[in-house]
XYZ file of C-alpha atoms in Angstrom:
785
model
C 67.915 178.464 46.767
C 70.754 176.092 47.601
C 70.603 173.416 50.248
C 72.956 175.188 52.718
C 70.740 178.272 52.504
C 67.665 176.217 53.347
C 69.422 174.793 56.387
C 70.213 178.348 57.460
C 66.485 179.119 57.651
C 65.708 176.255 60.021
C 65.421 176.067 63.783
C 68.633 175.058 65.556
C 69.312 173.419 68.891
C 71.482 175.318 71.343
C 73.094 174.331 74.619
C 73.507 177.480 76.697
C 74.793 177.270 80.258
C 71.538 177.992 82.059
C 71.061 178.477 85.774
C 74.706 178.123 86.826
C 75.648 178.408 90.482
C 77.969 181.027 91.882
C 81.597 180.288 91.080
C 83.961 179.252 93.870
C 86.533 181.823 92.848
C 86.223 185.270 91.315
C 85.297 188.457 93.059
C 83.803 187.597 96.423
C 83.302 189.335 99.697
C 85.839 188.719 102.400
C 83.210 187.167 104.662
C 82.126 184.568 102.102
C 78.439 185.464 101.852
C 77.559 182.832 99.214
C 78.202 179.125 99.721
C 78.625 176.592 96.913
C 75.263 174.980 97.705
C 73.266 178.130 97.054
C 71.966 178.982 93.602
C 72.377 182.446 92.186
C 68.739 183.291 91.699
C 65.469 182.139 90.239
C 66.815 183.156 86.816
C 67.385 179.573 85.686
C 66.544 180.082 81.984
C 69.317 182.573 81.240
C 73.074 182.637 81.382
C 74.588 184.502 84.281
C 75.967 187.951 83.587
C 77.952 189.614 86.364
C 77.875 193.348 86.924
C 79.662 195.713 89.260
C 76.973 197.948 90.782
C 77.622 201.397 92.244
C 74.758 203.151 94.018
C 75.260 206.900 94.560
C 72.986 208.158 97.325
C 74.107 211.591 98.520
C 76.999 213.727 99.711
C 77.475 216.186 102.556
C 79.788 218.975 103.712
C 81.230 219.564 100.249
C 83.598 222.544 100.194
C 82.510 225.607 98.161
C 84.637 226.949 95.346
C 86.970 229.666 96.717
C 86.265 231.911 93.706
C 82.487 231.603 93.263
C 81.743 230.756 96.873
C 79.329 227.972 95.794
C 79.429 224.327 94.772
C 77.664 222.760 91.750
C 78.440 219.094 92.466
C 78.067 215.947 90.405
C 79.578 212.463 90.713
C 81.658 210.690 88.080
C 82.065 206.918 88.382
C 85.087 205.604 86.483
C 86.112 202.026 85.815
C 88.901 201.681 83.276
C 87.766 203.433 80.093
C 84.112 203.638 81.157
C 82.694 206.735 82.834
C 79.241 207.446 84.158
C 77.937 210.750 85.503
C 75.095 211.806 87.717
C 73.188 215.024 87.189
C 74.705 218.150 88.709
C 73.081 220.432 91.283
C 73.545 224.158 91.424
C 74.740 225.770 94.639
C 74.297 222.724 96.830
C 76.814 221.394 99.345
C 74.570 218.520 100.512
C 73.212 217.045 97.255
C 71.039 213.930 96.994
C 71.023 211.812 93.816
C 68.069 209.551 94.690
C 69.956 206.265 94.653
C 71.225 206.471 91.086
C 72.834 203.153 90.130
C 75.682 202.472 87.686
C 76.269 198.970 86.293
C 79.541 197.864 84.689
C 79.658 194.562 82.828
C 82.254 192.232 84.349
C 83.154 190.923 80.870
C 84.457 194.373 79.913
C 86.204 195.287 83.158
C 89.816 196.201 82.322
C 90.841 197.573 85.695
C 91.185 196.358 89.285
C 90.256 199.747 90.748
C 86.941 201.607 90.849
C 87.186 205.377 91.223
C 84.291 207.618 92.314
C 84.989 211.328 91.793
C 83.062 214.280 93.148
C 83.481 217.321 90.922
C 82.287 220.927 90.911
C 80.843 221.899 87.544
C 82.474 225.035 86.152
C 81.928 226.936 82.922
C 85.657 227.320 82.109
C 88.239 225.980 81.790
C 87.247 222.606 83.293
C 85.334 221.182 86.215
C 86.898 221.565 89.668
C 88.124 218.477 91.507
C 86.497 218.071 94.945
C 87.523 214.601 96.055
C 87.392 210.896 95.278
C 86.904 207.444 96.771
C 88.822 204.419 95.477
C 87.684 200.759 95.736
C 89.768 197.633 95.189
C 87.567 195.270 93.155
C 88.980 192.260 94.981
C 87.364 193.594 98.149
C 83.921 194.274 96.674
C 81.234 191.995 98.216
C 78.814 189.892 96.217
C 75.081 189.714 96.816
C 72.205 187.873 95.194
C 68.465 188.223 95.668
C 66.542 187.479 97.805
C 69.201 189.020 100.069
C 68.282 192.529 101.159
C 69.954 195.381 99.278
C 73.436 196.294 100.416
C 73.308 199.189 102.881
C 75.152 202.303 101.631
C 77.962 203.747 103.737
C 79.610 207.141 104.210
C 83.100 207.469 102.724
C 85.537 210.304 103.359
C 86.765 212.027 100.214
C 90.481 211.881 99.378
C 92.821 214.167 97.484
C 94.137 213.367 94.004
C 97.000 211.260 95.314
C 94.738 209.375 97.710
C 97.058 210.197 100.621
C 95.102 212.640 102.774
C 91.433 213.133 103.469
C 89.709 216.293 102.309
C 86.506 217.955 103.400
C 83.320 216.229 102.391
C 81.754 212.767 102.463
C 79.769 210.682 99.996
C 77.309 207.849 100.656
C 77.834 204.866 98.352
C 77.075 201.162 98.020
C 79.294 198.986 95.825
C 78.668 195.311 95.160
C 78.994 192.572 92.562
C 75.712 191.043 91.333
C 73.922 189.606 88.328
C 71.076 190.687 86.067
C 68.711 189.278 88.705
C 69.454 192.275 90.933
C 66.488 194.597 91.425
C 68.740 197.550 90.603
C 69.482 196.180 87.134
C 66.520 197.514 85.090
C 66.923 201.198 86.036
C 70.711 201.289 86.202
C 73.024 203.241 83.920
C 74.885 200.607 81.885
C 78.442 200.826 80.671
C 77.295 199.042 77.481
C 75.467 202.244 76.531
C 77.907 204.794 77.880
C 77.608 207.050 74.805
C 73.818 207.464 75.189
C 72.832 210.749 76.813
C 69.742 212.829 77.461
C 66.317 211.382 76.760
C 67.907 208.409 74.993
C 68.887 206.926 78.358
C 65.244 206.189 79.185
C 64.675 204.365 75.889
C 67.386 201.750 76.481
C 66.084 200.387 79.786
C 64.125 197.181 80.186
C 60.503 197.649 81.173
C 57.273 195.741 81.706
C 54.062 197.180 80.273
C 50.423 196.259 80.807
C 47.849 196.654 78.041
C 44.967 198.996 78.893
C 41.805 197.309 80.107
C 39.517 197.241 77.066
C 35.719 197.142 77.080
C 33.106 196.815 74.397
C 30.618 199.685 74.656
C 27.210 198.595 73.335
C 24.788 201.382 72.470
C 21.327 200.146 71.545
C 19.594 203.064 69.817
C 15.893 202.367 70.257
C 13.891 205.457 69.304
C 13.596 209.206 69.570
C 10.682 211.518 70.252
C 9.768 214.965 68.991
C 12.828 215.640 66.859
C 12.284 218.738 64.732
C 14.093 219.685 61.514
C 14.714 223.262 60.438
C 12.059 222.963 57.765
C 9.086 221.967 59.867
C 6.869 221.580 56.813
C 8.676 218.300 55.981
C 8.997 215.467 58.537
C 12.643 214.360 58.932
C 14.238 211.135 57.736
C 16.383 210.656 60.799
C 19.464 208.670 61.690
C 21.790 208.655 64.696
C 25.550 209.260 64.580
C 27.711 208.461 67.594
C 31.315 209.563 68.212
C 33.503 207.841 70.826
C 37.048 209.140 70.495
C 38.094 208.515 66.873
C 35.321 205.977 66.309
C 32.214 207.062 64.412
C 29.213 204.819 63.755
C 25.788 205.519 62.281
C 22.440 203.803 62.421
C 20.452 203.127 59.288
C 17.983 205.730 58.094
C 14.586 205.425 59.667
C 12.452 203.898 56.883
C 9.655 206.410 57.426
C 9.769 210.192 57.642
C 8.556 211.017 61.118
C 9.342 213.140 64.144
C 9.279 209.972 66.289
C 11.786 207.699 64.482
C 12.415 204.083 65.490
C 15.698 202.199 64.886
C 16.363 199.520 67.559
C 19.923 199.086 66.313
C 23.124 198.142 68.182
C 26.339 200.127 67.735
C 29.519 198.632 69.251
C 32.646 200.604 70.239
C 35.954 199.804 71.935
C 36.901 201.895 74.979
C 39.742 201.655 77.475
C 40.116 202.386 81.165
C 40.545 205.011 82.418
C 37.729 206.343 80.272
C 39.030 209.556 78.725
C 36.604 209.870 75.808
C 33.035 211.096 75.847
C 30.071 209.658 74.025
C 28.802 212.285 71.593
C 25.470 211.395 69.996
C 23.709 213.441 67.342
C 20.303 212.888 65.765
C 20.526 214.072 62.179
C 18.149 214.605 59.288
C 19.043 213.354 55.811
C 18.149 216.476 53.871
C 19.834 215.322 50.657
C 22.565 212.950 49.541
C 25.177 215.641 50.260
C 23.642 217.378 53.253
C 22.793 216.294 56.803
C 21.458 218.608 59.488
C 21.803 218.125 63.230
C 18.482 218.102 65.066
C 19.728 217.222 68.550
C 22.844 216.311 70.466
C 23.795 214.363 73.596
C 27.194 214.419 75.334
C 27.798 212.109 78.264
C 30.641 210.447 80.164
C 31.284 206.702 79.953
C 31.759 206.139 83.682
C 28.043 206.287 84.432
C 27.028 203.367 82.222
C 26.157 199.963 83.631
C 28.742 197.163 83.404
C 27.159 193.921 82.238
C 28.776 190.612 83.241
C 26.306 188.209 81.572
C 23.530 188.173 78.965
C 20.810 189.716 81.128
C 18.821 192.632 79.756
C 20.108 196.114 80.609
C 17.560 198.736 81.610
C 16.941 201.401 78.991
C 16.914 205.132 79.688
C 15.554 208.291 78.112
C 18.087 211.082 77.513
C 17.224 214.684 76.821
C 18.744 216.136 73.653
C 20.302 219.556 73.201
C 18.277 221.207 70.447
C 20.133 223.345 67.908
C 18.493 226.550 66.702
C 19.948 228.635 63.899
C 19.926 232.404 63.714
C 19.799 234.590 60.641
C 23.541 234.323 60.056
C 24.983 231.006 58.980
C 27.221 229.549 61.645
C 25.602 231.525 64.448
C 24.677 228.597 66.681
C 22.972 228.791 69.981
C 21.752 225.775 71.833
C 19.311 225.480 74.606
C 18.022 222.494 76.475
C 14.744 221.321 74.968
C 13.125 218.713 77.141
C 10.591 217.975 74.411
C 13.266 216.215 72.272
C 14.675 213.050 73.746
C 16.193 209.725 72.740
C 15.699 206.219 74.126
C 18.961 204.273 74.629
C 20.130 201.047 76.221
C 23.863 201.475 76.943
C 26.232 199.142 78.753
C 29.892 198.232 79.056
C 30.253 194.568 78.110
C 32.449 192.789 80.664
C 31.743 189.212 79.561
C 33.439 189.517 76.157
C 37.124 189.243 75.404
C 38.166 192.359 73.505
C 40.447 191.111 70.729
C 43.357 193.377 69.889
C 45.314 190.744 67.946
C 44.621 188.266 65.185
C 42.488 185.315 66.260
C 45.096 183.026 64.680
C 47.781 184.225 67.112
C 45.620 185.056 70.116
C 47.481 185.192 73.443
C 44.623 185.894 75.839
C 41.030 184.667 75.930
C 39.865 186.040 79.287
C 36.816 188.288 79.496
C 37.226 191.950 80.424
C 35.688 191.643 83.907
C 38.263 190.302 86.358
C 35.599 188.597 88.491
C 34.917 186.241 85.554
C 38.528 185.044 85.303
C 39.382 181.443 86.104
C 42.462 180.252 87.979
C 45.678 180.000 85.918
C 46.512 176.533 84.630
C 50.236 177.044 84.141
C 53.269 179.285 84.132
C 55.159 180.367 81.014
C 58.799 181.320 81.501
C 60.893 182.759 78.687
C 64.599 183.469 78.817
C 65.627 185.948 76.113
C 69.279 184.990 75.829
C 70.925 186.638 72.851
C 70.936 187.254 69.128
C 73.571 186.194 66.636
C 74.631 187.618 63.307
C 72.295 190.623 63.188
C 72.460 192.721 60.058
C 73.508 196.392 60.232
C 70.302 198.435 60.401
C 71.686 201.977 60.142
C 74.889 203.779 59.306
C 76.858 205.885 61.778
C 79.944 207.688 60.457
C 79.977 205.395 57.437
C 79.872 202.209 59.529
C 76.910 199.945 59.985
C 75.487 199.482 63.470
C 72.520 197.906 65.238
C 71.029 198.837 68.611
C 68.816 195.836 69.243
C 66.121 195.190 71.818
C 63.391 192.559 72.170
C 59.679 192.904 72.871
C 57.572 189.954 74.047
C 53.794 189.977 74.220
C 51.566 187.434 75.938
C 48.174 188.249 77.380
C 47.983 191.753 78.777
C 51.675 191.811 79.700
C 54.288 193.258 77.364
C 57.997 193.148 78.195
C 60.849 195.054 76.645
C 64.494 194.147 77.163
C 67.199 196.750 77.473
C 68.819 198.003 74.283
C 72.296 196.625 73.567
C 74.028 199.343 71.607
C 76.310 198.888 68.609
C 76.384 195.097 68.682
C 75.570 192.499 66.033
C 75.642 189.755 68.697
C 73.782 191.279 71.655
C 73.346 189.364 74.900
C 70.299 190.226 76.975
C 69.918 187.226 79.303
C 66.658 188.502 80.740
C 63.944 186.193 82.040
C 60.219 186.905 82.208
C 57.204 185.026 83.514
C 53.537 184.959 82.540
C 50.500 183.247 84.022
C 48.775 180.959 81.512
C 44.981 180.683 81.461
C 44.632 178.645 78.269
C 47.249 176.423 76.570
C 45.932 177.105 73.041
C 47.506 180.558 72.946
C 50.559 182.101 71.303
C 53.445 184.189 72.613
C 55.029 186.631 70.167
C 58.621 187.842 70.516
C 59.940 190.552 68.206
C 63.399 192.050 67.729
C 63.770 195.718 66.802
C 66.478 198.285 66.152
C 66.308 201.318 68.439
C 66.419 204.299 66.085
C 65.940 207.197 68.520
C 68.935 207.062 70.848
C 70.408 210.282 69.511
C 67.201 212.271 69.767
C 65.945 211.099 66.364
C 62.254 210.467 65.881
C 62.579 207.752 63.245
C 60.545 204.578 63.411
C 62.209 201.584 65.036
C 63.156 199.047 62.351
C 61.880 195.481 62.344
C 64.513 192.777 62.626
C 62.137 189.831 62.887
C 59.758 187.988 65.178
C 59.043 184.548 66.562
C 55.713 182.966 67.493
C 55.430 179.990 69.844
C 52.116 178.217 70.420
C 52.010 176.912 73.977
C 49.969 173.826 73.085
C 52.915 172.577 70.987
C 55.205 172.532 74.039
C 55.712 169.573 76.334
C 55.061 170.469 79.947
C 57.978 171.156 82.309
C 60.553 170.804 79.529
C 63.094 173.528 78.757
C 63.368 174.308 75.047
C 66.634 175.993 74.077
C 66.642 176.888 70.409
C 67.956 179.452 67.987
C 65.167 180.887 65.840
C 65.861 182.456 62.440
C 64.759 186.077 62.221
C 63.160 186.378 58.802
C 61.796 189.550 57.255
C 60.108 190.035 53.915
C 61.320 193.180 52.205
C 60.456 194.652 48.797
C 63.727 193.128 47.567
C 62.786 189.651 48.823
C 63.238 187.381 51.814
C 66.121 188.271 54.097
C 67.527 186.585 57.153
C 68.333 189.283 59.708
C 70.007 187.018 62.259
C 69.059 184.441 64.877
C 67.353 184.805 68.248
C 68.259 182.414 71.059
C 65.489 181.631 73.524
C 64.883 179.308 76.447
C 61.219 178.479 77.005
C 59.463 176.439 79.674
C 55.728 175.808 80.136
C 55.008 174.570 83.655
C 51.680 172.881 84.343
C 49.813 173.786 87.536
C 46.725 171.639 86.941
C 46.666 168.878 84.327
C 42.997 168.162 85.048
C 42.127 171.803 84.350
C 44.009 171.712 81.033
C 42.133 168.575 79.948
C 38.891 170.262 81.015
C 39.654 173.293 78.825
C 40.078 171.191 75.670
C 36.360 170.410 75.746
C 35.209 173.999 76.202
C 34.989 177.022 73.876
C 38.127 179.073 73.387
C 36.388 182.428 73.901
C 33.980 183.484 76.673
C 30.392 182.303 76.258
C 29.046 185.747 75.277
C 30.888 185.408 71.948
C 28.566 182.496 71.159
C 25.354 183.644 72.857
C 25.433 187.100 71.230
C 28.084 186.873 68.481
C 29.367 189.787 66.439
C 29.348 189.779 62.655
C 32.587 189.172 60.759
C 32.757 192.829 59.739
C 32.215 193.938 63.344
C 34.997 191.634 64.595
C 37.500 193.046 62.080
C 36.519 196.651 62.737
C 36.569 196.284 66.535
C 39.929 194.527 66.445
C 41.397 197.369 64.402
C 40.035 199.967 66.825
C 41.384 197.981 69.795
C 44.853 197.910 68.206
C 44.770 201.677 67.718
C 43.855 202.220 71.381
C 46.509 199.809 72.684
C 49.196 201.397 70.504
C 48.200 204.900 71.650
C 48.174 204.018 75.359
C 51.483 202.095 75.282
C 53.014 204.952 73.311
C 52.339 207.235 76.288
C 54.418 205.104 78.674
C 57.969 206.057 79.663
C 59.909 204.759 77.864
C 57.236 204.479 75.219
C 56.475 201.295 73.342
C 56.290 202.862 69.939
C 53.327 202.577 67.619
C 55.185 200.737 64.846
C 56.400 198.153 67.379
C 52.913 197.485 68.759
C 51.404 197.248 65.272
C 54.057 194.764 64.131
C 53.536 192.618 67.228
C 49.754 192.653 66.766
C 49.895 191.923 62.981
C 47.981 195.045 62.085
C 48.289 194.394 58.326
C 47.407 190.685 58.355
C 44.046 191.365 56.627
C 45.548 193.193 53.641
C 45.590 191.549 50.214
C 48.761 189.683 49.298
C 49.260 187.477 46.248
C 51.968 185.600 48.145
C 49.709 184.836 51.106
C 46.882 183.859 48.769
C 49.121 181.318 47.055
C 50.345 180.049 50.425
C 46.792 179.581 51.692
C 45.768 177.839 48.453
C 48.568 175.305 48.794
C 47.705 174.867 52.465
C 44.230 173.817 51.343
C 45.737 171.500 48.728
C 47.941 169.887 51.358
C 44.862 169.168 53.482
C 43.551 166.915 50.713
C 46.900 165.220 50.133
C 45.932 162.361 52.432
C 42.597 161.887 50.636
C 44.360 162.034 47.283
C 46.938 159.469 48.440
C 44.202 157.167 49.752
C 42.262 157.529 46.504
C 45.384 156.723 44.511
C 46.027 153.630 46.630
C 42.438 152.442 46.190
C 42.802 152.987 42.442
C 45.868 150.740 42.454
C 43.881 148.138 44.412
C 41.067 148.290 41.885
C 43.579 148.041 39.036
C 45.188 144.977 40.685
C 48.682 146.439 40.329
C 49.636 144.466 43.432
C 47.512 141.280 43.419
C 48.383 140.315 47.000
C 47.223 143.693 48.324
C 44.028 143.518 46.267
C 43.246 140.011 47.588
C 43.815 141.152 51.205
C 41.533 144.145 50.672
C 38.849 141.793 49.279
C 39.143 139.570 52.361
C 38.970 142.565 54.752
C 35.948 143.910 52.895
C 34.130 140.534 53.124
C 34.811 140.360 56.864
C 33.464 143.890 57.444
C 30.355 143.143 55.351
C 29.676 139.927 57.298
C 30.342 141.635 60.626
C 29.323 145.278 60.184
C 29.508 145.856 63.941
C 33.322 145.713 63.560
C 33.512 148.744 61.228
C 33.596 151.507 63.860
C 35.836 149.644 66.360
C 38.248 148.793 63.542
C 38.346 152.426 62.381
C 39.126 153.754 65.859
C 41.686 150.989 66.487
C 43.382 151.904 63.234
C 43.575 155.592 64.218
C 44.913 154.606 67.661
C 47.675 152.503 66.114
C 48.555 155.276 63.657
C 48.770 157.769 66.547
C 50.994 155.464 68.599
C 53.208 154.804 65.578
C 53.540 158.559 64.826
C 54.580 159.214 68.437
C 58.074 158.082 67.498
C 58.236 160.842 64.883
C 56.601 163.618 66.918
C 58.041 167.127 66.541
C 60.904 167.774 68.937
C 60.963 171.534 68.477
C 58.406 174.334 68.621
C 57.135 175.465 65.207
C 58.911 178.382 63.560
C 58.558 180.613 60.505
C 58.505 178.321 57.451
C 59.649 180.012 54.242
C 58.254 177.241 52.039
C 54.849 177.252 53.704
C 54.775 181.061 53.511
C 55.630 180.920 49.792
C 58.480 183.332 50.521
C 61.273 181.553 48.671
C 59.636 181.717 45.220
C 57.737 184.995 45.437
C 57.927 187.348 42.460
C 59.441 190.796 43.003
C 56.338 192.588 41.705
C 54.099 190.607 44.062
C 56.264 191.726 46.987
C 56.147 195.309 45.769
C 52.351 195.054 45.716
C 52.298 193.559 49.218
C 54.311 196.472 50.617
C 52.281 199.083 48.766
C 50.309 201.558 50.856
C 46.521 201.584 51.101
C 45.256 203.321 49.059
C 47.970 202.645 46.494
C 50.801 205.085 45.901
C 51.892 203.517 42.598
C 51.530 204.999 39.147
C 48.391 204.509 37.098
C 50.049 201.990 34.751
C 51.303 199.815 37.618
C 47.932 199.956 39.368
C 46.156 199.001 36.105
C 48.518 196.071 35.545
C 47.942 194.774 39.082
C 44.226 195.260 38.757
C 44.199 193.223 35.536
C 46.243 190.489 37.212
C 43.846 190.432 40.138
C 40.929 190.197 37.693
C 42.601 187.199 36.037
C 43.091 185.421 39.365
C 39.576 186.282 40.490
C 38.245 185.003 37.145
C 39.765 181.582 37.747
C 38.349 181.530 41.276
C 34.992 182.598 39.878
C 35.064 179.694 37.405
C 35.831 177.159 40.137
C 33.042 178.521 42.350
C 30.669 178.388 39.385
C 31.583 174.742 38.719
C 30.886 173.866 42.359
C 27.524 175.628 42.150
C 26.715 173.771 38.911
C 27.323 170.363 40.486
C 25.125 171.277 43.458
C 22.314 172.505 41.189
C 22.499 169.288 39.135
C 22.030 167.331 42.327
C 18.984 169.443 43.202
C 17.647 168.935 39.657
C 17.259 165.183 40.200
C 13.819 165.736 41.740
C 12.937 169.231 40.520
C 11.413 168.137 37.149
C 13.461 170.808 35.403
C 14.343 168.002 32.953
C 11.136 165.897 32.969
C 12.724 162.894 31.249
C 15.731 162.778 33.595
C 13.539 163.170 36.670
C 11.157 160.441 35.400
C 14.057 158.041 34.909
C 15.475 158.865 38.340
C 12.080 158.450 40.086
C 11.535 155.066 38.405
C 15.077 154.024 39.362
C 14.408 154.999 42.998
C 11.213 152.875 42.988
C 12.985 149.821 41.579
C 15.946 150.304 43.939
C 13.642 150.606 46.952
C 11.798 147.377 46.082
C 15.079 145.553 45.423
C 16.663 146.724 48.663
C 13.549 145.772 50.663
C 13.765 142.238 49.298
C 17.536 141.752 49.263
C 19.509 141.547 52.544
C 21.861 144.490 53.074
C 24.924 142.229 53.343
C 24.265 140.829 49.874
C 23.885 144.342 48.444
C 27.101 145.536 50.099
C 28.958 142.400 48.962
C 27.844 142.760 45.342
C 28.634 146.502 45.328
C 32.096 145.869 46.764
C 32.897 143.112 44.269
C 31.742 145.352 41.417
C 33.844 148.277 42.685
C 36.964 146.105 43.187
C 36.525 144.173 39.943
C 39.531 143.254 37.825
C 40.664 145.669 35.065
C 39.614 143.099 32.459
C 36.012 143.834 33.436
C 36.434 147.618 33.350
C 35.789 150.085 30.554
C 37.660 153.300 29.899
C 34.391 155.038 29.140
C 32.583 157.026 31.896
C 30.095 155.095 33.988
C 26.316 155.262 33.458
C 25.644 157.273 36.701
C 28.349 159.778 35.726
C 26.911 160.204 32.249
C 23.399 160.647 33.643
C 24.540 163.228 36.256
C 26.436 165.342 33.747
C 23.370 165.598 31.537
C 21.266 167.166 34.279
C 20.465 170.898 33.900
C 21.777 173.662 36.140
C 20.895 177.315 36.602
C 23.978 178.372 34.657
C 21.678 178.653 31.635
C 19.909 181.556 33.346
C 23.099 183.521 34.047
C 23.640 186.723 32.095
């Protein structure tokens, strides 16, 4: 990859015109509503975008058609080449359009006149003209929040020439505003004039809230009087519980009995409002391929206790529905048998944080129960400005096009910008705000291509995403940067464009932030009663499924593929590229130790005599005054920190192609990373990849074995596995103990330091005696098959 290409993948500084005031000229109201001292709005992290707004409220006294005797009215708003239409009503002379708003971008206004037509919808040959109202744009007033909305007025309809009034009136409000106007999100936009039908709802900006998630803990204690079909054999029972799509089982009761005991916890993820039921069955393991149901319990989730701390929840006995079987297979009848019952301790855990995203990119650490939340420590404001140089994502009539929108996720709040249609350089200029409860969290912003504007049901395509960790931001500073949008595809790394953002993290309580740095990241229940690693992964996956399903039911829906991409649903899947990246991350951690070891080697080799002499002097001082060792160490780290302050990062971190090992990845490794699970490749390809994985795992296995060997040799020093080696070591320890009791510690340290720093003339290229002795010690590798 050439140097210019590498520069193209880096973060760039931008200087957008943020938070401008209202211009002195331009389209203003005759009364001069806005003075030069007044700011436009609280939208100070985005560039101003002016829109002409038209609110259509209702009409009255519309004349009926002389032929049909009725009127099917609708309104057409026309500005230059742009037209917007309301819905039409059948046989209604006093229609109401429920304050439908049309927004025309000032940048694309090519006319000085706004025309509002009222038409009567006809089958043939064309719609009947009823009347119109004409506005001179130079006379349109300007408003800005927090001013109250402009009051609509009644306007008399005019004929085609605009000379005489005709029968009928229409109530309208027309004003010039910005994207800060409350009418902006739900307005019809001239930028998407070609979108019709259901597609209109999918282009609007919306704010979503994640469902409130709970952990459901079911402690299965015991059951009484469970009876199998074959009563001559006591059952080997287990419990299976269904909650929605989640199914968990207890272990088999170790003994065959009609009163089995388990005392096992099963954990589920559920969301408010609770729509699923808990379905519990007690089953008998008849054979390896056959289980029979001995009893069933169905109950709602609303009745369970909500636990806010680690106190014990009261247990309850539940009666089981007993299944009896008639002569014919499948003829089931159930009756309530009070003799069979099960002992459960069930609660909804409110003191845990239900993780629906990777712990590496977590954006919220609050527990489920709102009464356990702390006060926010800051405010995060993000201005989603624009994108530049987006790639064509689909083809329309042979031409490439992109209908881009952004999704940002932080905490429980998701935001979605409006869709800018058919633009490779879309401008959103939308600003959003989040409360911050912990600075060590991450906001994720993704860019997607809207693929269902024309009624299609295709998945929205990924354009790229950006992650920003709040703890890397300076407080109260505005960061304006252009982030590269990078996507790994089966063909390799591809830059899809750049996303321009303005970000500000405002501190509300510095003392509270400092306080948080000394406390656990997650609520205390995660440490008092932790889950296993397997439980954490499984519960996170279930939480992601629930969040995606609930947000997919919103209007407009936040589609499943979008939610999964934002939550990194596939981050746990095997990837050779990620494995290499993580390996080199580990190597880089030891780079400082390796550099220090190399420097000490040069000191010992006297490659720079002056440095070696200074190190000798420093060592003598520390040996003579050992109380200076710790203060000197901390002073050194303080000076290093102060020195590095000059070179501190000036930008938030961004996607690093070198760190991700994306610039040198092999095509077959990428093909494997994008493969489905289970694999959809041919048998030969799967065998080749399996053999490659075996080779890599073999090398890892060898390294792990070497580490185990060194540890076992250390343990063998006193184990008498090698009686001669242990005898020598025990005698050495006795002599060393006597010598160290007699000799002052300073003398020992001084002699050891002089020996270690001795001149190369006094060194041998052969291994040292301790090294030779250690390598001769036995390990348990001899006992490995």
